[in-house]
Amino acid sequence: FLKACRAARLASPRLPPASEAAHCTPMSETPARPAQPRRPRGNRLQVVVRKRPLSGREAERGRRDVLDMQADAEGAWVIVHEPKTKVDLTAYIETHNFRFDGAFGEATTNRTLYAGSVAPLVSHLFAGRIATCFAYGATGAGKTHTMLGSPQEHGIYSLAANSIFERMEASNGAGGEGLVLRVSAFEIYGGKVFDLLHARKLCPVREDSKKRVHVVGLTQRHCHDIDHYASLLAASHDARQTAATMANGVSSRSHAVLQLALCRRAAARPAARGRRPPARREEEEEEFCEVGRMSFIDLAGTERGAATLSCHDKERQLEGAEINKSLLALKECIRGLDAGKSHVPFRGSKLTEVLRDSFVGDCHTVMIAAVGPSDDSVEQTLNTLRYAATVHDLSSSSVAPPPTPTLQLMPPPPPRA
């Protein structure tokens, strides 16, 4: 028995001495496995990252910016410097590199972001395709500001509508096909769909014989001009479910979807017999044929369980769990598409049912990943970037990372005055 143990010990690989172990490659520098070849998807799926500036509260607390961005001819790198501590309490920084189609820093305006990522979707809309833009990120990362904007700065919603109305006027003025814009808005809250333009009426989601998803009974308003569009946008935003959490004072508790349907006027059908209200007669008798559709989706922010604790409010915790569940279902669908599975679980949640047309068929999609720069939210920032990197891998192949160090000692903090 002793001879067998001695022989096994001699045959086993020897550990390096302490001097050699100190220079071993850290786990973060371990070379990654070669990426598997992706299915060609062209430029139908674009993923960009937007970094918000440090908030006043973060600046007062002395938080540091841990996010860098480097652009090149093929896209952009997002580099995260994560502060960590070794077992012997030595502080160091671990660097994570992510590759995306574009990256926009804290000084970027909504108009610059729109021109660099979302504007090409308008051309796909007029070409008769499905265009989708959705914002993803943690609570308080700036998703709603990017999509809705503020009184001082227009958001993606308004900028896209301006481009659409300009092209419609040019088309109709040049003897076009009589294009009109029809607007609908709904939210997904607690696994149910509510119409934001009709007093939050509950609407079921159905699938027709052509495998197309429809929200039954959803209100569609004929939008005449940009002022009418702005009023509809404000009404839908006021009806959206929001609440205060520890992470954000005005946190969106639902996934908001704004759909712009570009339609062509069809021949008016004859009026049916019987009396009808005169206010709705023209709208009911006129038919429209949809040419293209553009959807804007403001996803609710991902949250940790600790961020939803607010005065023992169980409702906020249940909302956070439902939000994370739907986002996890979306990630599983993306993984299924990436692996080329014959069955992708789009029916796992109402969110994935609505977004199915954005990933299959003749569609063009832009994902905006909103991240925060503070070192106290680096964990949520990394989770957002990893999620976005999974989506980006659907349309791109592996690219070698830039020559940046992955492990370095953290500089000592400056002495206090």
Short mmCIF file of C-alpha atoms in Angstrom, two decimals:
data_model
loop_
_atom_site.label_atom_id
_atom_site.label_comp_id
_atom_site.label_asym_id
_atom_site.label_seq_id
_atom_site.Cartn_x
_atom_site.Cartn_y
_atom_site.Cartn_z
CA PHE A 1 0.00 0.00 0.00
CA LEU A 2 2.84 2.39 0.90
CA LYS A 3 4.64 1.58 -2.36
CA ALA A 4 1.46 2.31 -4.35
CA CYS A 5 0.98 5.67 -2.60
CA ARG A 6 4.62 6.61 -3.22
CA ALA A 7 4.31 5.73 -6.91
CA ALA A 8 1.11 7.77 -7.28
CA ARG A 9 2.74 10.79 -5.63
CA LEU A 10 5.73 10.62 -7.96
CA ALA A 11 3.49 10.34 -11.01
CA SER A 12 1.33 13.35 -10.06
CA PRO A 13 2.37 16.84 -11.41
CA ARG A 14 4.46 18.89 -9.01
CA LEU A 15 3.33 22.34 -7.89
CA PRO A 16 5.66 25.24 -8.73
CA PRO A 17 7.68 26.75 -5.89
CA ALA A 18 6.48 29.92 -4.19
CA SER A 19 8.76 32.16 -6.29
CA GLU A 20 7.28 30.78 -9.49
CA ALA A 21 3.66 30.84 -8.24
CA ALA A 22 3.92 34.59 -7.64
CA HIS A 23 4.38 35.13 -11.39
CA CYS A 24 1.64 32.75 -12.54
CA THR A 25 -0.90 34.15 -14.96
CA PRO A 26 -3.89 35.54 -13.08
CA MET A 27 -7.27 34.04 -13.74
CA SER A 28 -8.35 37.18 -15.61
CA GLU A 29 -5.43 36.77 -18.05
CA THR A 30 -6.18 33.15 -18.90
CA PRO A 31 -6.48 32.97 -22.69
CA ALA A 32 -10.08 32.53 -23.74
CA ARG A 33 -11.25 29.64 -25.84
CA PRO A 34 -11.55 30.41 -29.54
CA ALA A 35 -15.00 31.70 -30.34
CA GLN A 36 -17.30 29.50 -32.36
CA PRO A 37 -18.23 30.82 -35.81
CA ARG A 38 -21.48 32.78 -35.78
CA ARG A 39 -24.23 32.61 -38.33
CA PRO A 40 -24.03 35.54 -40.76
CA ARG A 41 -26.59 38.20 -39.82
CA GLY A 42 -25.14 41.22 -41.64
CA ASN A 43 -25.81 44.51 -39.90
CA ARG A 44 -29.39 43.71 -38.82
CA LEU A 45 -28.43 43.82 -35.14
CA GLN A 46 -26.38 46.66 -33.69
CA VAL A 47 -25.38 47.05 -30.03
CA VAL A 48 -24.11 50.37 -28.67
CA VAL A 49 -23.25 51.50 -25.15
CA ARG A 50 -24.05 54.86 -23.60
CA LYS A 51 -22.29 56.05 -20.47
CA ARG A 52 -23.99 58.57 -18.24
CA PRO A 53 -22.01 61.17 -16.25
CA LEU A 54 -21.43 60.93 -12.52
CA SER A 55 -24.46 62.21 -10.63
CA GLY A 56 -24.23 65.01 -8.08
CA ARG A 57 -24.81 62.56 -5.27
CA GLU A 58 -22.01 60.30 -6.50
CA ALA A 59 -19.63 63.25 -6.85
CA GLU A 60 -20.39 64.40 -3.30
CA ARG A 61 -19.58 60.93 -2.00
CA GLY A 62 -16.22 60.96 -3.78
CA ARG A 63 -16.98 58.16 -6.22
CA ARG A 64 -14.57 57.54 -9.10
CA ASP A 65 -15.16 56.96 -12.79
CA VAL A 66 -14.11 53.38 -13.66
CA LEU A 67 -15.27 53.32 -17.30
CA ASP A 68 -13.13 54.03 -20.40
CA MET A 69 -14.05 53.89 -24.07
CA GLN A 70 -11.81 53.46 -27.10
CA ALA A 71 -13.13 53.76 -30.65
CA ASP A 72 -11.56 52.30 -33.78
CA ALA A 73 -12.50 51.67 -37.39
CA GLU A 74 -14.54 48.55 -36.61
CA GLY A 75 -16.45 49.71 -33.55
CA ALA A 76 -15.52 50.53 -29.98
CA TRP A 77 -14.11 48.97 -26.83
CA VAL A 78 -15.62 49.53 -23.41
CA ILE A 79 -13.07 49.00 -20.62
CA VAL A 80 -14.13 48.60 -17.00
CA HIS A 81 -11.57 48.98 -14.20
CA GLU A 82 -13.07 46.99 -11.34
CA PRO A 83 -11.61 47.67 -7.86
CA LYS A 84 -10.98 44.42 -5.97
CA THR A 85 -9.13 43.19 -2.90
CA LYS A 86 -6.89 40.15 -2.53
CA VAL A 87 -6.95 37.71 0.36
CA ASP A 88 -4.08 39.59 2.02
CA LEU A 89 -6.14 42.83 1.75
CA THR A 90 -3.99 44.20 -1.08
CA ALA A 91 -6.06 46.47 -3.31
CA TYR A 92 -5.80 45.99 -7.07
CA ILE A 93 -7.77 46.71 -10.23
CA GLU A 94 -9.05 44.05 -12.62
CA THR A 95 -9.76 45.24 -16.14
CA HIS A 96 -12.59 43.88 -18.31
CA ASN A 97 -12.77 44.51 -22.05
CA PHE A 98 -15.99 44.45 -24.10
CA ARG A 99 -16.42 44.88 -27.84
CA PHE A 100 -19.47 46.66 -29.31
CA ASP A 101 -20.59 48.39 -32.49
CA GLY A 102 -20.37 51.82 -30.87
CA ALA A 103 -19.76 53.58 -27.58
CA PHE A 104 -20.92 57.04 -26.50
CA GLY A 105 -19.38 58.88 -23.54
CA GLU A 106 -20.92 61.06 -20.88
CA ALA A 107 -20.66 64.21 -23.04
CA THR A 108 -22.78 62.68 -25.83
CA THR A 109 -26.15 64.29 -26.48
CA ASN A 110 -29.29 62.39 -27.45
CA ARG A 111 -29.12 63.87 -30.94
CA THR A 112 -25.57 62.56 -31.45
CA LEU A 113 -26.59 59.13 -30.16
CA TYR A 114 -29.59 59.11 -32.48
CA ALA A 115 -27.57 60.11 -35.54
CA GLY A 116 -24.90 57.51 -34.82
CA SER A 117 -27.12 54.50 -34.13
CA VAL A 118 -30.89 54.86 -34.50
CA ALA A 119 -31.27 57.14 -37.56
CA PRO A 120 -30.67 54.33 -40.12
CA LEU A 121 -33.77 52.53 -38.78
CA VAL A 122 -35.99 55.18 -40.37
CA SER A 123 -34.82 54.12 -43.84
CA HIS A 124 -35.68 50.50 -43.02
CA LEU A 125 -39.13 51.62 -41.89
CA PHE A 126 -39.86 53.27 -45.25
CA ALA A 127 -38.47 50.21 -47.02
CA GLY A 128 -41.25 48.12 -45.50
CA ARG A 129 -39.28 46.36 -42.78
CA ILE A 130 -39.61 46.00 -39.02
CA ALA A 131 -37.29 48.29 -37.04
CA THR A 132 -36.76 48.09 -33.29
CA CYS A 133 -34.77 50.11 -30.79
CA PHE A 134 -34.66 49.11 -27.14
CA ALA A 135 -32.79 50.45 -24.13
CA TYR A 136 -31.39 48.11 -21.49
CA GLY A 137 -29.57 48.79 -18.25
CA ALA A 138 -29.73 48.97 -14.48
CA THR A 139 -32.10 51.23 -12.59
CA GLY A 140 -30.87 54.82 -12.74
CA ALA A 141 -28.53 54.26 -15.71
CA GLY A 142 -30.32 56.77 -17.94
CA LYS A 143 -32.58 54.63 -20.15
CA THR A 144 -35.71 56.78 -19.85
CA HIS A 145 -33.70 59.97 -20.37
CA THR A 146 -32.25 58.48 -23.55
CA MET A 147 -35.61 57.41 -24.94
CA LEU A 148 -37.93 60.15 -23.64
CA GLY A 149 -35.52 63.04 -23.17
CA SER A 150 -36.13 66.11 -21.02
CA PRO A 151 -37.56 69.63 -21.47
CA GLN A 152 -34.06 70.81 -22.42
CA GLU A 153 -33.22 67.92 -24.77
CA HIS A 154 -35.29 65.75 -27.08
CA GLY A 155 -35.09 61.98 -26.72
CA ILE A 156 -34.98 59.17 -29.26
CA TYR A 157 -38.80 59.13 -29.45
CA SER A 158 -39.06 62.72 -30.65
CA LEU A 159 -35.97 62.68 -32.86
CA ALA A 160 -37.20 59.63 -34.76
CA ALA A 161 -40.67 61.13 -35.18
CA ASN A 162 -39.18 64.32 -36.66
CA SER A 163 -37.28 62.26 -39.24
CA ILE A 164 -40.38 60.22 -40.08
CA PHE A 165 -42.61 63.28 -40.57
CA GLU A 166 -39.99 64.96 -42.76
CA ARG A 167 -39.79 61.93 -45.04
CA MET A 168 -43.58 61.57 -45.10
CA GLU A 169 -44.00 65.19 -46.21
CA ALA A 170 -41.39 64.70 -48.93
CA SER A 171 -43.06 61.49 -50.11
CA ASN A 172 -46.65 62.79 -50.05
CA GLY A 173 -45.63 66.12 -51.60
CA ALA A 174 -43.92 64.37 -54.51
CA GLY A 175 -47.04 62.43 -55.47
CA GLY A 176 -46.44 59.62 -53.01
CA GLU A 177 -48.80 56.92 -51.83
CA GLY A 178 -50.62 58.89 -49.12
CA LEU A 179 -48.61 57.68 -46.12
CA VAL A 180 -49.94 58.20 -42.60
CA LEU A 181 -48.46 57.48 -39.17
CA ARG A 182 -50.42 55.56 -36.54
CA VAL A 183 -49.17 55.50 -32.95
CA SER A 184 -49.81 52.96 -30.19
CA ALA A 185 -48.30 52.61 -26.72
CA PHE A 186 -48.54 49.89 -24.10
CA GLU A 187 -46.67 48.64 -21.07
CA ILE A 188 -45.85 45.16 -19.78
CA TYR A 189 -46.40 45.15 -16.03
CA GLY A 190 -46.59 42.02 -13.90
CA GLY A 191 -46.75 39.76 -16.96
CA LYS A 192 -49.76 41.61 -18.41
CA VAL A 193 -50.15 44.14 -21.23
CA PHE A 194 -51.89 47.48 -20.58
CA ASP A 195 -52.91 50.05 -23.20
CA LEU A 196 -51.33 53.40 -22.23
CA LEU A 197 -53.53 55.38 -24.64
CA HIS A 198 -56.82 53.94 -23.36
CA ALA A 199 -56.84 54.28 -19.55
CA ARG A 200 -54.50 51.27 -19.09
CA LYS A 201 -56.98 48.80 -20.55
CA LEU A 202 -55.89 45.16 -20.26
CA CYS A 203 -55.05 43.68 -23.69
CA PRO A 204 -54.33 40.01 -24.51
CA VAL A 205 -51.44 38.96 -26.76
CA ARG A 206 -52.31 36.58 -29.60
CA GLU A 207 -50.52 34.91 -32.50
CA ASP A 208 -52.12 34.64 -35.94
CA SER A 209 -51.84 31.88 -38.54
CA LYS A 210 -48.74 33.54 -40.03
CA LYS A 211 -46.89 33.37 -36.67
CA ARG A 212 -47.16 37.12 -36.17
CA VAL A 213 -47.80 38.47 -32.68
CA HIS A 214 -50.61 40.97 -32.13
CA VAL A 215 -51.81 42.88 -29.09
CA VAL A 216 -55.59 42.46 -29.36
CA GLY A 217 -57.66 45.59 -28.82
CA LEU A 218 -54.68 47.94 -28.75
CA THR A 219 -55.57 51.56 -29.51
CA GLN A 220 -53.97 53.09 -32.62
CA ARG A 221 -54.13 56.86 -32.98
CA HIS A 222 -53.75 58.59 -36.32
CA CYS A 223 -50.96 61.10 -35.70
CA HIS A 224 -51.29 64.31 -37.76
CA ASP A 225 -48.15 66.25 -36.86
CA ILE A 226 -45.29 66.44 -34.38
CA ASP A 227 -47.36 68.40 -31.84
CA HIS A 228 -50.05 65.74 -31.80
CA TYR A 229 -47.35 63.11 -31.47
CA ALA A 230 -45.83 64.93 -28.49
CA SER A 231 -49.21 65.02 -26.73
CA LEU A 232 -49.69 61.27 -27.24
CA LEU A 233 -46.18 60.63 -25.98
CA ALA A 234 -46.78 62.68 -22.84
CA ALA A 235 -50.09 60.93 -22.16
CA SER A 236 -48.52 57.49 -22.46
CA HIS A 237 -45.62 58.43 -20.20
CA ASP A 238 -47.96 59.81 -17.51
CA ALA A 239 -49.93 56.54 -17.53
CA ARG A 240 -46.84 54.38 -17.11
CA GLN A 241 -46.28 52.59 -13.80
CA THR A 242 -43.50 54.21 -11.75
CA ALA A 243 -42.47 54.08 -8.08
CA ALA A 244 -39.67 55.13 -5.75
CA THR A 245 -36.99 52.62 -4.73
CA MET A 246 -33.68 52.84 -2.93
CA ALA A 247 -31.92 52.78 -6.31
CA ASN A 248 -33.95 55.52 -8.00
CA GLY A 249 -36.49 58.08 -6.83
CA VAL A 250 -38.65 57.68 -9.97
CA SER A 251 -38.07 54.12 -11.13
CA SER A 252 -39.93 52.63 -14.10
CA ARG A 253 -41.68 49.46 -12.92
CA SER A 254 -42.73 48.21 -16.34
CA HIS A 255 -41.47 47.67 -19.87
CA ALA A 256 -42.86 50.47 -22.07
CA VAL A 257 -43.38 49.87 -25.80
CA LEU A 258 -44.09 52.66 -28.31
CA GLN A 259 -45.02 51.50 -31.82
CA LEU A 260 -45.05 53.71 -34.92
CA ALA A 261 -46.87 52.07 -37.83
CA LEU A 262 -46.29 53.59 -41.26
CA CYS A 263 -49.50 52.95 -43.20
CA ARG A 264 -50.89 53.60 -46.64
CA ARG A 265 -54.45 54.76 -47.09
CA ALA A 266 -56.70 52.14 -48.65
CA ALA A 267 -60.00 52.65 -50.42
CA ALA A 268 -62.76 53.64 -48.04
CA ARG A 269 -65.28 50.87 -47.43
CA PRO A 270 -69.01 51.63 -47.69
CA ALA A 271 -70.73 52.62 -44.47
CA ALA A 272 -72.61 49.82 -42.76
CA ARG A 273 -76.30 50.07 -42.01
CA GLY A 274 -77.42 51.40 -38.69
CA ARG A 275 -76.49 54.36 -36.58
CA ARG A 276 -72.97 55.04 -35.45
CA PRO A 277 -71.48 57.95 -33.50
CA PRO A 278 -70.50 60.65 -36.03
CA ALA A 279 -67.19 61.29 -34.19
CA ARG A 280 -65.91 57.79 -35.03
CA ARG A 281 -67.54 57.27 -38.44
CA GLU A 282 -64.63 58.52 -40.58
CA GLU A 283 -62.02 56.62 -38.52
CA GLU A 284 -63.95 53.36 -38.71
CA GLU A 285 -64.78 53.54 -42.40
CA GLU A 286 -61.24 54.34 -43.50
CA GLU A 287 -58.86 51.40 -43.86
CA PHE A 288 -55.07 51.38 -43.68
CA CYS A 289 -52.49 48.97 -45.03
CA GLU A 290 -49.33 48.76 -42.92
CA VAL A 291 -46.10 49.40 -44.83
CA GLY A 292 -43.55 49.16 -42.01
CA ARG A 293 -43.38 49.31 -38.24
CA MET A 294 -40.89 50.81 -35.79
CA SER A 295 -40.95 49.89 -32.11
CA PHE A 296 -39.21 51.65 -29.23
CA ILE A 297 -38.89 49.63 -26.02
CA ASP A 298 -37.82 51.19 -22.75
CA LEU A 299 -37.02 48.15 -20.63
CA ALA A 300 -37.40 48.34 -16.88
CA GLY A 301 -34.08 48.44 -15.07
CA THR A 302 -32.43 45.33 -13.74
CA GLU A 303 -32.28 45.37 -9.95
CA ARG A 304 -30.68 43.59 -7.07
CA GLY A 305 -32.98 42.47 -4.30
CA ALA A 306 -31.39 44.92 -1.85
CA ALA A 307 -32.18 47.84 -4.17
CA THR A 308 -35.94 47.19 -3.99
CA LEU A 309 -36.18 47.30 -0.20
CA SER A 310 -38.16 50.42 0.64
CA CYS A 311 -40.01 50.65 3.96
CA HIS A 312 -40.82 46.93 3.86
CA ASP A 313 -42.73 47.43 0.60
CA LYS A 314 -43.40 43.92 -0.65
CA GLU A 315 -44.95 45.20 -3.88
CA ARG A 316 -41.65 46.77 -4.99
CA GLN A 317 -39.85 43.48 -4.34
CA LEU A 318 -42.39 41.51 -6.38
CA GLU A 319 -42.08 44.03 -9.20
CA GLY A 320 -38.30 43.68 -9.20
CA ALA A 321 -38.57 39.89 -9.28
CA GLU A 322 -40.97 40.03 -12.24
CA ILE A 323 -38.70 42.46 -14.10
CA ASN A 324 -35.63 40.26 -13.64
CA LYS A 325 -37.64 37.17 -14.64
CA SER A 326 -38.73 38.71 -17.94
CA LEU A 327 -35.20 39.95 -18.71
CA LEU A 328 -33.85 36.48 -17.97
CA ALA A 329 -36.38 35.01 -20.41
CA LEU A 330 -35.16 37.48 -23.03
CA LYS A 331 -31.59 36.37 -22.43
CA GLU A 332 -32.56 32.71 -22.83
CA CYS A 333 -34.19 33.52 -26.17
CA ILE A 334 -31.03 35.29 -27.30
CA ARG A 335 -28.96 32.27 -26.29
CA GLY A 336 -31.30 30.00 -28.21
CA LEU A 337 -30.96 32.12 -31.34
CA ASP A 338 -27.19 32.18 -30.91
CA ALA A 339 -27.00 28.39 -30.60
CA GLY A 340 -29.24 27.88 -33.64
CA LYS A 341 -31.85 25.89 -31.73
CA SER A 342 -34.95 24.79 -33.61
CA HIS A 343 -37.17 25.94 -30.72
CA VAL A 344 -36.61 29.30 -29.04
CA PRO A 345 -38.76 29.89 -25.92
CA PHE A 346 -40.33 33.20 -26.95
CA ARG A 347 -43.44 32.36 -24.95
CA GLY A 348 -41.49 32.40 -21.71
CA SER A 349 -42.79 35.91 -20.96
CA LYS A 350 -44.94 38.62 -22.47
CA LEU A 351 -41.79 40.64 -23.14
CA THR A 352 -40.24 37.97 -25.35
CA GLU A 353 -43.53 37.43 -27.18
CA VAL A 354 -43.65 41.11 -28.10
CA LEU A 355 -39.95 41.25 -29.03
CA ARG A 356 -39.96 38.13 -31.19
CA ASP A 357 -40.40 40.08 -34.43
CA SER A 358 -37.32 42.10 -33.49
CA PHE A 359 -35.00 39.09 -33.74
CA VAL A 360 -36.51 36.90 -36.47
CA GLY A 361 -37.54 37.63 -40.03
CA ASP A 362 -36.83 40.79 -41.99
CA CYS A 363 -36.02 43.05 -39.03
CA HIS A 364 -33.37 45.56 -37.99
CA THR A 365 -32.66 46.11 -34.31
CA VAL A 366 -30.56 48.53 -32.29
CA MET A 367 -29.85 47.87 -28.62
CA ILE A 368 -28.70 50.76 -26.41
CA ALA A 369 -27.01 49.54 -23.22
CA ALA A 370 -27.05 52.32 -20.61
CA VAL A 371 -24.36 52.07 -17.93
CA GLY A 372 -23.23 54.13 -14.97
CA PRO A 373 -19.56 55.10 -14.43
CA SER A 374 -19.38 55.00 -10.62
CA ASP A 375 -17.18 52.48 -8.83
CA ASP A 376 -19.97 51.61 -6.37
CA SER A 377 -22.18 50.35 -9.23
CA VAL A 378 -19.46 48.45 -11.09
CA GLU A 379 -21.18 45.12 -10.48
CA GLN A 380 -24.37 46.26 -12.18
CA THR A 381 -22.33 47.84 -14.97
CA LEU A 382 -20.54 44.56 -15.64
CA ASN A 383 -23.82 42.64 -15.66
CA THR A 384 -25.26 45.08 -18.21
CA LEU A 385 -22.20 44.87 -20.45
CA ARG A 386 -22.13 41.07 -20.30
CA TYR A 387 -25.80 40.97 -21.25
CA ALA A 388 -25.18 43.36 -24.14
CA ALA A 389 -22.12 41.37 -25.23
CA THR A 390 -24.31 38.27 -25.49
CA VAL A 391 -26.64 40.14 -27.84
CA HIS A 392 -23.70 41.52 -29.81
CA ASP A 393 -22.31 38.02 -30.35
CA LEU A 394 -25.38 37.23 -32.46
CA SER A 395 -24.03 39.39 -35.28
CA SER A 396 -20.26 39.49 -34.85
CA SER A 397 -17.30 37.21 -34.44
CA SER A 398 -14.58 37.28 -31.85
CA VAL A 399 -12.02 40.09 -32.05
CA ALA A 400 -8.73 40.13 -30.16
CA PRO A 401 -8.81 42.45 -27.12
CA PRO A 402 -6.75 45.62 -27.08
CA PRO A 403 -3.34 45.52 -25.40
CA THR A 404 -4.43 46.81 -22.00
CA PRO A 405 -3.26 45.37 -18.68
CA THR A 406 -5.78 43.13 -16.92
CA LEU A 407 -4.24 43.32 -13.46
CA GLN A 408 -2.61 46.28 -11.80
CA LEU A 409 -2.18 47.61 -8.30
CA MET A 410 -4.61 50.25 -7.15
CA PRO A 411 -2.96 53.62 -6.46
CA PRO A 412 -3.18 54.75 -2.85
CA PRO A 413 -5.95 57.25 -2.09
CA PRO A 414 -4.91 60.91 -1.84
CA PRO A 415 -4.34 62.21 1.69
CA ARG A 416 -7.26 64.02 3.21
CA ALA A 417 -6.92 67.75 3.79
#
